[in-house]
Amino acid sequence: MKKIICILMIFSFILNFSACSNDKDDEVSFIEHDCDGLILTLPYDYIESSDDRYSFYYSNANSICIGSREAKKDISDAGIVLENLTQYTATIIHSIDPSIQTNEYNNGYYFEWTKNINDTDYSYLGFTIDSGEAYYLIQFATLKSEYENLRETFLSYIDNIKIGAWFR
């Protein structure tokens, strides 16, 4: 009887440790970045860079995340009349390619396009959102050949965006 109990304890011990083991390489750590009033949560391997054209710029080995914040007052002071996020998004799309289709998503709009730069095709996913005082444009980009594998990941990053006191 002692032998059976001992075997059961060993078996139970092995099952407990195998069930609790975690492969740390499969875990992804995330970091919240305060991007001029917008909280963007990205994996730890996105490194912050600086580019005067954007309010924020992050990149990792496979993609970039860039964004701009445009205060509604600044837009108005420039003589541009935009009544809502739909018009802001349409203005952005018109500057890229008027044939791009928009999709409503998480209180904003996302849209996709491809661009060739120096004989390399890149795919982009853009997202616009209204914070009340400003419009944000967030863009994720990667090689066109990698885009389908990363598209849902980019959308999941958008799912976790927080603006000010308003949380999704």
PDB file of C-alpha atoms in Angstrom:
ATOM      1  CA  MET A   1       0.000   0.000   0.000  1.00  0.00           C
ATOM      2  CA  LYS A   2       2.849   2.371   0.838  1.00  0.00           C
ATOM      3  CA  LYS A   3       4.335   1.698  -2.586  1.00  0.00           C
ATOM      4  CA  ILE A   4       1.059   2.681  -4.342  1.00  0.00           C
ATOM      5  CA  ILE A   5       0.736   5.867  -2.263  1.00  0.00           C
ATOM      6  CA  CYS A   6       4.351   6.755  -3.028  1.00  0.00           C
ATOM      7  CA  ILE A   7       3.812   6.216  -6.777  1.00  0.00           C
ATOM      8  CA  LEU A   8       0.618   8.304  -6.688  1.00  0.00           C
ATOM      9  CA  MET A   9       2.429  11.103  -4.845  1.00  0.00           C
ATOM     10  CA  ILE A  10       5.268  11.084  -7.369  1.00  0.00           C
ATOM     11  CA  PHE A  11       2.770  11.080 -10.248  1.00  0.00           C
ATOM     12  CA  SER A  12       0.827  13.943  -8.631  1.00  0.00           C
ATOM     13  CA  PHE A  13       4.070  15.855  -8.048  1.00  0.00           C
ATOM     14  CA  ILE A  14       5.068  15.497 -11.706  1.00  0.00           C
ATOM     15  CA  LEU A  15       1.635  16.592 -12.932  1.00  0.00           C
ATOM     16  CA  ASN A  16       1.615  19.643 -10.692  1.00  0.00           C
ATOM     17  CA  PHE A  17       4.999  20.861 -11.871  1.00  0.00           C
ATOM     18  CA  SER A  18       4.320  20.216 -15.539  1.00  0.00           C
ATOM     19  CA  ALA A  19       0.975  22.038 -15.332  1.00  0.00           C
ATOM     20  CA  CYS A  20       2.529  25.017 -13.585  1.00  0.00           C
ATOM     21  CA  SER A  21       5.562  25.377 -15.780  1.00  0.00           C
ATOM     22  CA  ASN A  22       5.681  28.386 -18.042  1.00  0.00           C
ATOM     23  CA  ASP A  23       7.898  28.957 -20.984  1.00  0.00           C
ATOM     24  CA  LYS A  24       9.067  32.535 -20.407  1.00  0.00           C
ATOM     25  CA  ASP A  25       9.904  32.883 -24.096  1.00  0.00           C
ATOM     26  CA  ASP A  26       6.193  32.560 -24.946  1.00  0.00           C
ATOM     27  CA  GLU A  27       5.195  35.336 -22.561  1.00  0.00           C
ATOM     28  CA  VAL A  28       5.112  38.862 -23.881  1.00  0.00           C
ATOM     29  CA  SER A  29       5.597  41.759 -21.502  1.00  0.00           C
ATOM     30  CA  PHE A  30       3.785  44.973 -22.302  1.00  0.00           C
ATOM     31  CA  ILE A  31       4.591  48.575 -21.435  1.00  0.00           C
ATOM     32  CA  GLU A  32       2.172  51.496 -21.293  1.00  0.00           C
ATOM     33  CA  HIS A  33       3.433  54.580 -23.114  1.00  0.00           C
ATOM     34  CA  ASP A  34       1.972  58.033 -22.482  1.00  0.00           C
ATOM     35  CA  CYS A  35       1.807  59.486 -25.972  1.00  0.00           C
ATOM     36  CA  ASP A  36       0.756  63.078 -25.462  1.00  0.00           C
ATOM     37  CA  GLY A  37      -2.447  62.189 -23.597  1.00  0.00           C
ATOM     38  CA  LEU A  38      -3.058  58.834 -25.241  1.00  0.00           C
ATOM     39  CA  ILE A  39      -1.971  55.659 -23.438  1.00  0.00           C
ATOM     40  CA  LEU A  40      -0.633  53.097 -25.889  1.00  0.00           C
ATOM     41  CA  THR A  41       0.232  49.603 -24.653  1.00  0.00           C
ATOM     42  CA  LEU A  42       2.891  47.866 -26.737  1.00  0.00           C
ATOM     43  CA  PRO A  43       5.197  44.889 -26.225  1.00  0.00           C
ATOM     44  CA  TYR A  44       8.431  45.647 -24.387  1.00  0.00           C
ATOM     45  CA  ASP A  45      10.502  45.252 -27.556  1.00  0.00           C
ATOM     46  CA  TYR A  46       9.038  48.404 -29.138  1.00  0.00           C
ATOM     47  CA  ILE A  47      11.768  50.997 -28.697  1.00  0.00           C
ATOM     48  CA  GLU A  48      10.990  54.717 -28.580  1.00  0.00           C
ATOM     49  CA  SER A  49      12.597  56.864 -31.252  1.00  0.00           C
ATOM     50  CA  SER A  50      12.372  60.511 -32.131  1.00  0.00           C
ATOM     51  CA  ASP A  51      11.064  61.985 -35.355  1.00  0.00           C
ATOM     52  CA  ASP A  52       9.849  65.591 -35.497  1.00  0.00           C
ATOM     53  CA  ARG A  53       7.067  64.608 -37.900  1.00  0.00           C
ATOM     54  CA  TYR A  54       5.281  62.546 -35.230  1.00  0.00           C
ATOM     55  CA  SER A  55       4.097  62.983 -31.645  1.00  0.00           C
ATOM     56  CA  PHE A  56       5.392  59.490 -30.919  1.00  0.00           C
ATOM     57  CA  TYR A  57       7.426  56.833 -32.711  1.00  0.00           C
ATOM     58  CA  TYR A  58       8.066  53.246 -31.605  1.00  0.00           C
ATOM     59  CA  SER A  59       9.614  50.371 -33.515  1.00  0.00           C
ATOM     60  CA  ASN A  60      10.639  46.774 -33.103  1.00  0.00           C
ATOM     61  CA  ALA A  61      12.276  44.270 -35.453  1.00  0.00           C
ATOM     62  CA  ASN A  62       9.081  43.761 -37.496  1.00  0.00           C
ATOM     63  CA  SER A  63       7.082  46.961 -37.419  1.00  0.00           C
ATOM     64  CA  ILE A  64       6.705  50.588 -36.449  1.00  0.00           C
ATOM     65  CA  CYS A  65       4.021  52.463 -34.562  1.00  0.00           C
ATOM     66  CA  ILE A  66       3.884  56.188 -35.239  1.00  0.00           C
ATOM     67  CA  GLY A  67       1.304  58.710 -34.197  1.00  0.00           C
ATOM     68  CA  SER A  68       0.252  62.309 -34.266  1.00  0.00           C
ATOM     69  CA  ARG A  69      -1.922  64.391 -31.991  1.00  0.00           C
ATOM     70  CA  GLU A  70      -3.639  67.369 -33.570  1.00  0.00           C
ATOM     71  CA  ALA A  71      -5.385  69.767 -31.213  1.00  0.00           C
ATOM     72  CA  LYS A  72      -8.769  70.828 -32.550  1.00  0.00           C
ATOM     73  CA  LYS A  73      -7.938  74.435 -31.686  1.00  0.00           C
ATOM     74  CA  ASP A  74      -4.777  74.289 -33.820  1.00  0.00           C
ATOM     75  CA  ILE A  75      -6.761  72.869 -36.732  1.00  0.00           C
ATOM     76  CA  SER A  76      -9.364  75.600 -36.364  1.00  0.00           C
ATOM     77  CA  ASP A  77      -6.700  78.330 -36.004  1.00  0.00           C
ATOM     78  CA  ALA A  78      -5.208  77.134 -39.312  1.00  0.00           C
ATOM     79  CA  GLY A  79      -8.554  77.887 -40.971  1.00  0.00           C
ATOM     80  CA  ILE A  80      -9.499  74.236 -41.446  1.00  0.00           C
ATOM     81  CA  VAL A  81     -13.078  73.322 -40.602  1.00  0.00           C
ATOM     82  CA  LEU A  82     -13.501  69.775 -39.347  1.00  0.00           C
ATOM     83  CA  GLU A  83     -16.735  69.119 -37.526  1.00  0.00           C
ATOM     84  CA  ASN A  84     -16.075  65.563 -36.372  1.00  0.00           C
ATOM     85  CA  LEU A  85     -13.838  62.511 -36.488  1.00  0.00           C
ATOM     86  CA  THR A  86     -15.413  61.344 -39.744  1.00  0.00           C
ATOM     87  CA  GLN A  87     -14.279  64.531 -41.505  1.00  0.00           C
ATOM     88  CA  TYR A  88     -10.816  64.364 -39.901  1.00  0.00           C
ATOM     89  CA  THR A  89     -10.443  60.746 -41.052  1.00  0.00           C
ATOM     90  CA  ALA A  90     -11.614  61.633 -44.571  1.00  0.00           C
ATOM     91  CA  THR A  91      -9.013  64.422 -44.708  1.00  0.00           C
ATOM     92  CA  ILE A  92      -6.254  62.007 -43.685  1.00  0.00           C
ATOM     93  CA  ILE A  93      -7.359  59.381 -46.193  1.00  0.00           C
ATOM     94  CA  HIS A  94      -7.622  61.924 -49.007  1.00  0.00           C
ATOM     95  CA  SER A  95      -3.960  62.845 -48.414  1.00  0.00           C
ATOM     96  CA  ILE A  96      -2.918  59.172 -48.672  1.00  0.00           C
ATOM     97  CA  ASP A  97      -5.244  57.709 -51.313  1.00  0.00           C
ATOM     98  CA  PRO A  98      -8.902  58.740 -51.738  1.00  0.00           C
ATOM     99  CA  SER A  99      -9.877  55.170 -52.672  1.00  0.00           C
ATOM    100  CA  ILE A 100      -9.045  53.793 -49.202  1.00  0.00           C
ATOM    101  CA  GLN A 101     -12.049  52.372 -47.348  1.00  0.00           C
ATOM    102  CA  THR A 102     -12.640  53.128 -43.661  1.00  0.00           C
ATOM    103  CA  ASN A 103     -13.982  50.780 -41.013  1.00  0.00           C
ATOM    104  CA  GLU A 104     -15.616  51.882 -37.764  1.00  0.00           C
ATOM    105  CA  TYR A 105     -13.714  50.355 -34.863  1.00  0.00           C
ATOM    106  CA  ASN A 106     -13.580  51.034 -31.105  1.00  0.00           C
ATOM    107  CA  ASN A 107     -14.952  54.588 -31.204  1.00  0.00           C
ATOM    108  CA  GLY A 108     -12.733  55.446 -34.145  1.00  0.00           C
ATOM    109  CA  TYR A 109     -11.912  54.417 -37.674  1.00  0.00           C
ATOM    110  CA  TYR A 110      -9.245  52.165 -39.082  1.00  0.00           C
ATOM    111  CA  PHE A 111      -8.053  51.935 -42.653  1.00  0.00           C
ATOM    112  CA  GLU A 112      -5.379  50.048 -44.564  1.00  0.00           C
ATOM    113  CA  TRP A 113      -3.105  50.806 -47.477  1.00  0.00           C
ATOM    114  CA  THR A 114       0.141  49.770 -49.127  1.00  0.00           C
ATOM    115  CA  LYS A 115       2.994  52.023 -50.121  1.00  0.00           C
ATOM    116  CA  ASN A 116       6.178  51.354 -52.058  1.00  0.00           C
ATOM    117  CA  ILE A 117       9.272  53.048 -50.646  1.00  0.00           C
ATOM    118  CA  ASN A 118      12.625  52.511 -52.371  1.00  0.00           C
ATOM    119  CA  ASP A 119      11.367  49.390 -54.173  1.00  0.00           C
ATOM    120  CA  THR A 120      10.017  47.817 -50.981  1.00  0.00           C
ATOM    121  CA  ASP A 121       6.289  47.348 -50.353  1.00  0.00           C
ATOM    122  CA  TYR A 122       4.981  48.274 -46.906  1.00  0.00           C
ATOM    123  CA  SER A 123       1.481  47.791 -45.525  1.00  0.00           C
ATOM    124  CA  TYR A 124      -0.093  50.202 -43.076  1.00  0.00           C
ATOM    125  CA  LEU A 125      -2.973  50.139 -40.663  1.00  0.00           C
ATOM    126  CA  GLY A 126      -4.097  53.601 -39.589  1.00  0.00           C
ATOM    127  CA  PHE A 127      -6.468  54.426 -36.761  1.00  0.00           C
ATOM    128  CA  THR A 128      -8.100  57.758 -35.923  1.00  0.00           C
ATOM    129  CA  ILE A 129      -9.748  58.631 -32.640  1.00  0.00           C
ATOM    130  CA  ASP A 130     -11.193  61.761 -31.018  1.00  0.00           C
ATOM    131  CA  SER A 131     -10.172  62.634 -27.437  1.00  0.00           C
ATOM    132  CA  GLY A 132     -12.511  65.597 -27.187  1.00  0.00           C
ATOM    133  CA  GLU A 133      -9.750  68.199 -27.406  1.00  0.00           C
ATOM    134  CA  ALA A 134      -7.678  66.572 -30.144  1.00  0.00           C
ATOM    135  CA  TYR A 135      -7.653  64.032 -32.935  1.00  0.00           C
ATOM    136  CA  TYR A 136      -5.097  61.244 -32.961  1.00  0.00           C
ATOM    137  CA  LEU A 137      -3.760  59.338 -35.937  1.00  0.00           C
ATOM    138  CA  ILE A 138      -1.954  56.112 -35.029  1.00  0.00           C
ATOM    139  CA  GLN A 139      -0.237  54.119 -37.770  1.00  0.00           C
ATOM    140  CA  PHE A 140       1.259  50.648 -37.683  1.00  0.00           C
ATOM    141  CA  ALA A 141       3.460  49.599 -40.592  1.00  0.00           C
ATOM    142  CA  THR A 142       5.366  46.505 -41.608  1.00  0.00           C
ATOM    143  CA  LEU A 143       6.640  44.805 -44.740  1.00  0.00           C
ATOM    144  CA  LYS A 144       3.728  43.879 -46.985  1.00  0.00           C
ATOM    145  CA  SER A 145       4.808  40.233 -46.835  1.00  0.00           C
ATOM    146  CA  GLU A 146       4.373  40.262 -43.022  1.00  0.00           C
ATOM    147  CA  TYR A 147       1.201  42.326 -42.796  1.00  0.00           C
ATOM    148  CA  GLU A 148      -1.402  39.529 -42.762  1.00  0.00           C
ATOM    149  CA  ASN A 149       0.434  37.877 -39.865  1.00  0.00           C
ATOM    150  CA  LEU A 150       0.511  41.140 -37.876  1.00  0.00           C
ATOM    151  CA  ARG A 151      -2.837  42.718 -38.777  1.00  0.00           C
ATOM    152  CA  GLU A 152      -4.815  41.207 -35.878  1.00  0.00           C
ATOM    153  CA  THR A 153      -1.965  42.055 -33.511  1.00  0.00           C
ATOM    154  CA  PHE A 154      -2.101  45.704 -34.585  1.00  0.00           C
ATOM    155  CA  LEU A 155      -5.865  45.734 -34.018  1.00  0.00           C
ATOM    156  CA  SER A 156      -5.332  44.257 -30.542  1.00  0.00           C
ATOM    157  CA  TYR A 157      -2.988  47.160 -29.711  1.00  0.00           C
ATOM    158  CA  ILE A 158      -5.759  49.540 -30.794  1.00  0.00           C
ATOM    159  CA  ASP A 159      -8.174  47.661 -28.507  1.00  0.00           C
ATOM    160  CA  ASN A 160      -6.051  48.668 -25.511  1.00  0.00           C
ATOM    161  CA  ILE A 161      -5.729  52.395 -26.233  1.00  0.00           C
ATOM    162  CA  LYS A 162      -6.754  54.686 -23.379  1.00  0.00           C
ATOM    163  CA  ILE A 163      -7.372  58.417 -23.653  1.00  0.00           C
ATOM    164  CA  GLY A 164      -7.288  60.577 -20.544  1.00  0.00           C
ATOM    165  CA  ALA A 165      -9.913  59.498 -18.034  1.00  0.00           C
ATOM    166  CA  TRP A 166     -11.777  57.600 -20.730  1.00  0.00           C
ATOM    167  CA  PHE A 167     -10.839  53.931 -20.730  1.00  0.00           C
ATOM    168  CA  ARG A 168     -12.029  51.262 -23.098  1.00  0.00           C
TER     169      ARG A 168
END
